[in-house]
Amino acid sequence: MCSLELVAARGDPTALVYARLFAQYPQMEALFVRDVNCAVRGNMLAEVITALLDFVDANNYGGNFMRAEIVNHEHLGVPPQHFGAFFTTLRDVFANILGAEWTPNIDAAWAELLARIDGVLLEKSA
Ligand code: HEM
């Protein structure tokens, strides 16, 4: 079972993910001004996870999507250098949720994934 399935079995992690993001970057909470019922936060997380699943598999769109969203988010007020922080926040929250179930193998897989994402985010658009 992959780490995402283990996390999902513990319930919806959305609130924990954004609580940690806003604890680390308090200025980012205000950017969600239009998100009055947290639906945008939830949808953003769903889109991130769907893109991650594609990225680690066939990468039909995941890497390009992540890179494209840097530009969209710059218009929202998210500095490009902070955009990738969301993935690290996800890893940290998932590790906390899983506790002892977060194995060295899972940790290594996420470290490799985060390094690959860093590489993709730094690529120049064609
Ligand atoms: C620290 C990092 C990030 C911050 C602070 C952030 C912030 C935001 C904000 C404020 C919105 C709402 C925009 C609105 O009011 O319409 C949003 C939406 C969205 N974000 Fe992010 N974002 C981050 C990272 C990411 C990443 C890494 C991805 C995907 C790779 C992503 C994908 C999306 C998508 C698809 C939406 C649209 C959701 C919808 O309208 O339903 N975001 N983001």
Coordinates of C-alpha atoms and ligand atoms in Angstrom, one line a residue:
M1 CA 0.0 0.0 0.0
C2 CA 1.4 3.4 -0.9
S3 CA 1.7 6.3 1.6
L4 CA -1.3 8.1 0.0
E5 CA -3.6 5.2 0.6
L6 CA -2.4 4.9 4.2
V7 CA -3.0 8.6 4.8
A8 CA -6.5 8.4 3.1
A9 CA -7.4 5.5 5.4
R10 CA -6.9 7.9 8.4
G11 CA -9.4 10.4 7.0
D12 CA -9.3 13.7 5.0
P13 CA -5.9 15.4 5.6
T14 CA -7.0 18.8 4.1
A15 CA -7.3 20.8 7.3
L16 CA -3.9 19.5 8.7
V17 CA -2.2 20.3 5.4
Y18 CA -3.4 24.0 5.3
A19 CA -2.9 24.4 9.1
R20 CA 0.8 23.5 8.6
L21 CA 1.2 25.6 5.5
F22 CA -0.2 28.7 7.2
A23 CA 1.9 28.0 10.4
Q24 CA 5.0 28.0 8.2
Y25 CA 3.8 30.9 5.9
P26 CA 1.3 33.0 7.8
Q27 CA 1.1 35.5 4.9
M28 CA -0.4 32.8 2.6
E29 CA -3.6 32.4 4.5
A30 CA -4.9 35.8 3.3
L31 CA -4.4 34.7 -0.3
F32 CA -7.4 32.3 0.1
V33 CA -9.7 35.3 0.6
R34 CA -12.2 34.0 -2.0
D35 CA -12.3 30.6 -0.4
V36 CA -15.1 31.2 2.1
N37 CA -16.0 27.5 2.6
C38 CA -12.6 25.9 2.1
A39 CA -13.8 24.3 -1.2
V40 CA -10.9 25.9 -3.1
R41 CA -8.4 24.6 -0.6
G42 CA -9.8 21.1 -0.9
N43 CA -9.9 21.2 -4.7
M44 CA -6.3 22.5 -4.8
L45 CA -5.1 19.6 -2.6
A46 CA -7.1 17.1 -4.8
E47 CA -5.5 18.6 -7.9
V48 CA -2.0 18.4 -6.4
I49 CA -2.5 14.8 -5.4
T50 CA -3.9 13.8 -8.8
A51 CA -0.9 15.5 -10.5
L52 CA 1.5 13.7 -8.2
L53 CA 0.0 10.4 -9.0
D54 CA 0.3 11.1 -12.7
F55 CA 3.9 12.5 -12.2
V56 CA 5.1 9.3 -10.5
D57 CA 3.5 7.1 -13.1
A58 CA 3.3 8.1 -16.8
N59 CA 3.8 11.8 -16.3
N60 CA 1.4 12.6 -19.0
Y61 CA 0.7 16.0 -17.6
G62 CA 1.8 16.2 -14.0
G63 CA 5.2 17.9 -14.4
N64 CA 3.9 20.4 -16.9
F65 CA 0.9 21.2 -14.8
M66 CA 3.1 21.9 -11.7
R67 CA 5.3 24.2 -13.8
A68 CA 2.3 26.0 -15.3
E69 CA 0.8 26.5 -11.9
I70 CA 3.9 28.5 -10.8
V71 CA 2.8 31.2 -13.2
N72 CA -0.9 31.1 -12.3
H73 CA 0.1 31.3 -8.6
E74 CA 2.5 34.2 -9.1
H75 CA -0.6 36.1 -10.3
L76 CA -2.4 35.0 -7.1
G77 CA 0.5 36.4 -5.0
V78 CA 2.4 33.2 -4.3
P79 CA 6.2 33.9 -4.8
P80 CA 7.6 31.3 -7.2
Q81 CA 10.3 30.3 -4.7
H82 CA 7.5 29.4 -2.2
F83 CA 5.3 27.4 -4.6
G84 CA 7.2 24.2 -4.2
A85 CA 7.0 24.4 -0.5
F86 CA 3.5 22.9 -0.7
F87 CA 4.9 19.5 -1.6
T88 CA 7.3 19.5 1.3
T89 CA 4.4 20.5 3.6
L90 CA 2.4 17.6 2.2
R91 CA 5.3 15.2 3.0
D92 CA 5.7 16.5 6.5
V93 CA 2.0 16.3 7.3
F94 CA 1.7 12.8 5.8
A95 CA 4.7 11.7 7.9
N96 CA 3.1 13.1 11.0
I97 CA -0.3 11.4 10.3
L98 CA 1.3 8.0 9.7
G99 CA 3.7 8.1 12.6
A100 CA 5.3 4.7 12.9
E101 CA 3.7 3.6 9.6
W102 CA 6.0 6.2 7.8
T103 CA 8.8 3.7 7.0
P104 CA 12.3 4.5 5.8
N105 CA 11.3 3.2 2.3
I106 CA 8.4 5.7 2.2
D107 CA 10.7 8.5 3.4
A108 CA 13.3 7.7 0.8
A109 CA 10.6 7.6 -2.0
W110 CA 9.3 11.0 -0.9
A111 CA 12.8 12.4 -0.7
E112 CA 13.4 11.3 -4.3
L113 CA 10.0 12.6 -5.4
L114 CA 10.6 16.0 -3.9
A115 CA 14.0 16.2 -5.6
R116 CA 12.4 15.3 -8.9
I117 CA 9.7 18.0 -8.4
D118 CA 12.4 20.6 -7.6
G119 CA 14.1 19.7 -10.9
V120 CA 10.8 20.0 -12.8
L121 CA 9.9 23.3 -11.2
L122 CA 13.3 24.7 -12.2
E123 CA 13.0 23.6 -15.9
K124 CA 12.4 26.4 -18.3
S125 CA 9.1 26.3 -20.2
A126 CA 9.6 25.3 -23.8
Ligands
HEM1 C1 2.7 27.4 -1.0 C2 2.1 26.9 -2.1 C3 0.8 27.4 -2.6 C4 -0.1 28.4 -2.3 C5 0.1 29.4 -1.2 C6 -1.3 28.3 -3.1 C7 -2.3 29.2 -3.1 C8 -3.5 29.1 -3.8 C9 -4.6 30.0 -3.7 C10 -4.7 31.2 -2.8 C11 -5.6 29.5 -4.5 C12 -7.0 30.1 -4.6 C13 -7.1 31.0 -5.8 C14 -8.5 31.6 -5.9 O1 -8.9 32.3 -5.0 O2 -9.1 31.3 -6.9 C15 -5.1 28.3 -5.1 C16 -5.8 27.6 -6.0 C17 -5.3 26.5 -6.7 N1 -4.0 26.0 -6.6 FE1 -2.6 26.6 -5.2 N2 -1.1 27.2 -3.9 C18 0.1 26.6 -3.7 C19 0.6 25.5 -4.3 C20 -0.1 24.8 -5.3 C21 0.5 23.7 -6.1 C22 1.9 23.1 -5.8 C23 -0.4 23.4 -7.0 C24 -0.4 22.3 -8.0 C25 0.7 21.7 -8.5 C26 -1.6 24.2 -6.9 C27 -2.7 24.1 -7.6 C28 -3.9 24.9 -7.5 C29 -5.1 24.8 -8.2 C30 -5.3 23.7 -9.3 C31 -6.0 25.8 -7.7 C32 -7.4 26.0 -8.2 C33 -8.4 25.3 -7.3 C34 -9.8 25.8 -7.6 O3 -10.0 26.9 -8.0 O4 -10.7 25.0 -7.3 N3 -1.3 25.1 -5.8 N4 -3.8 28.1 -4.7

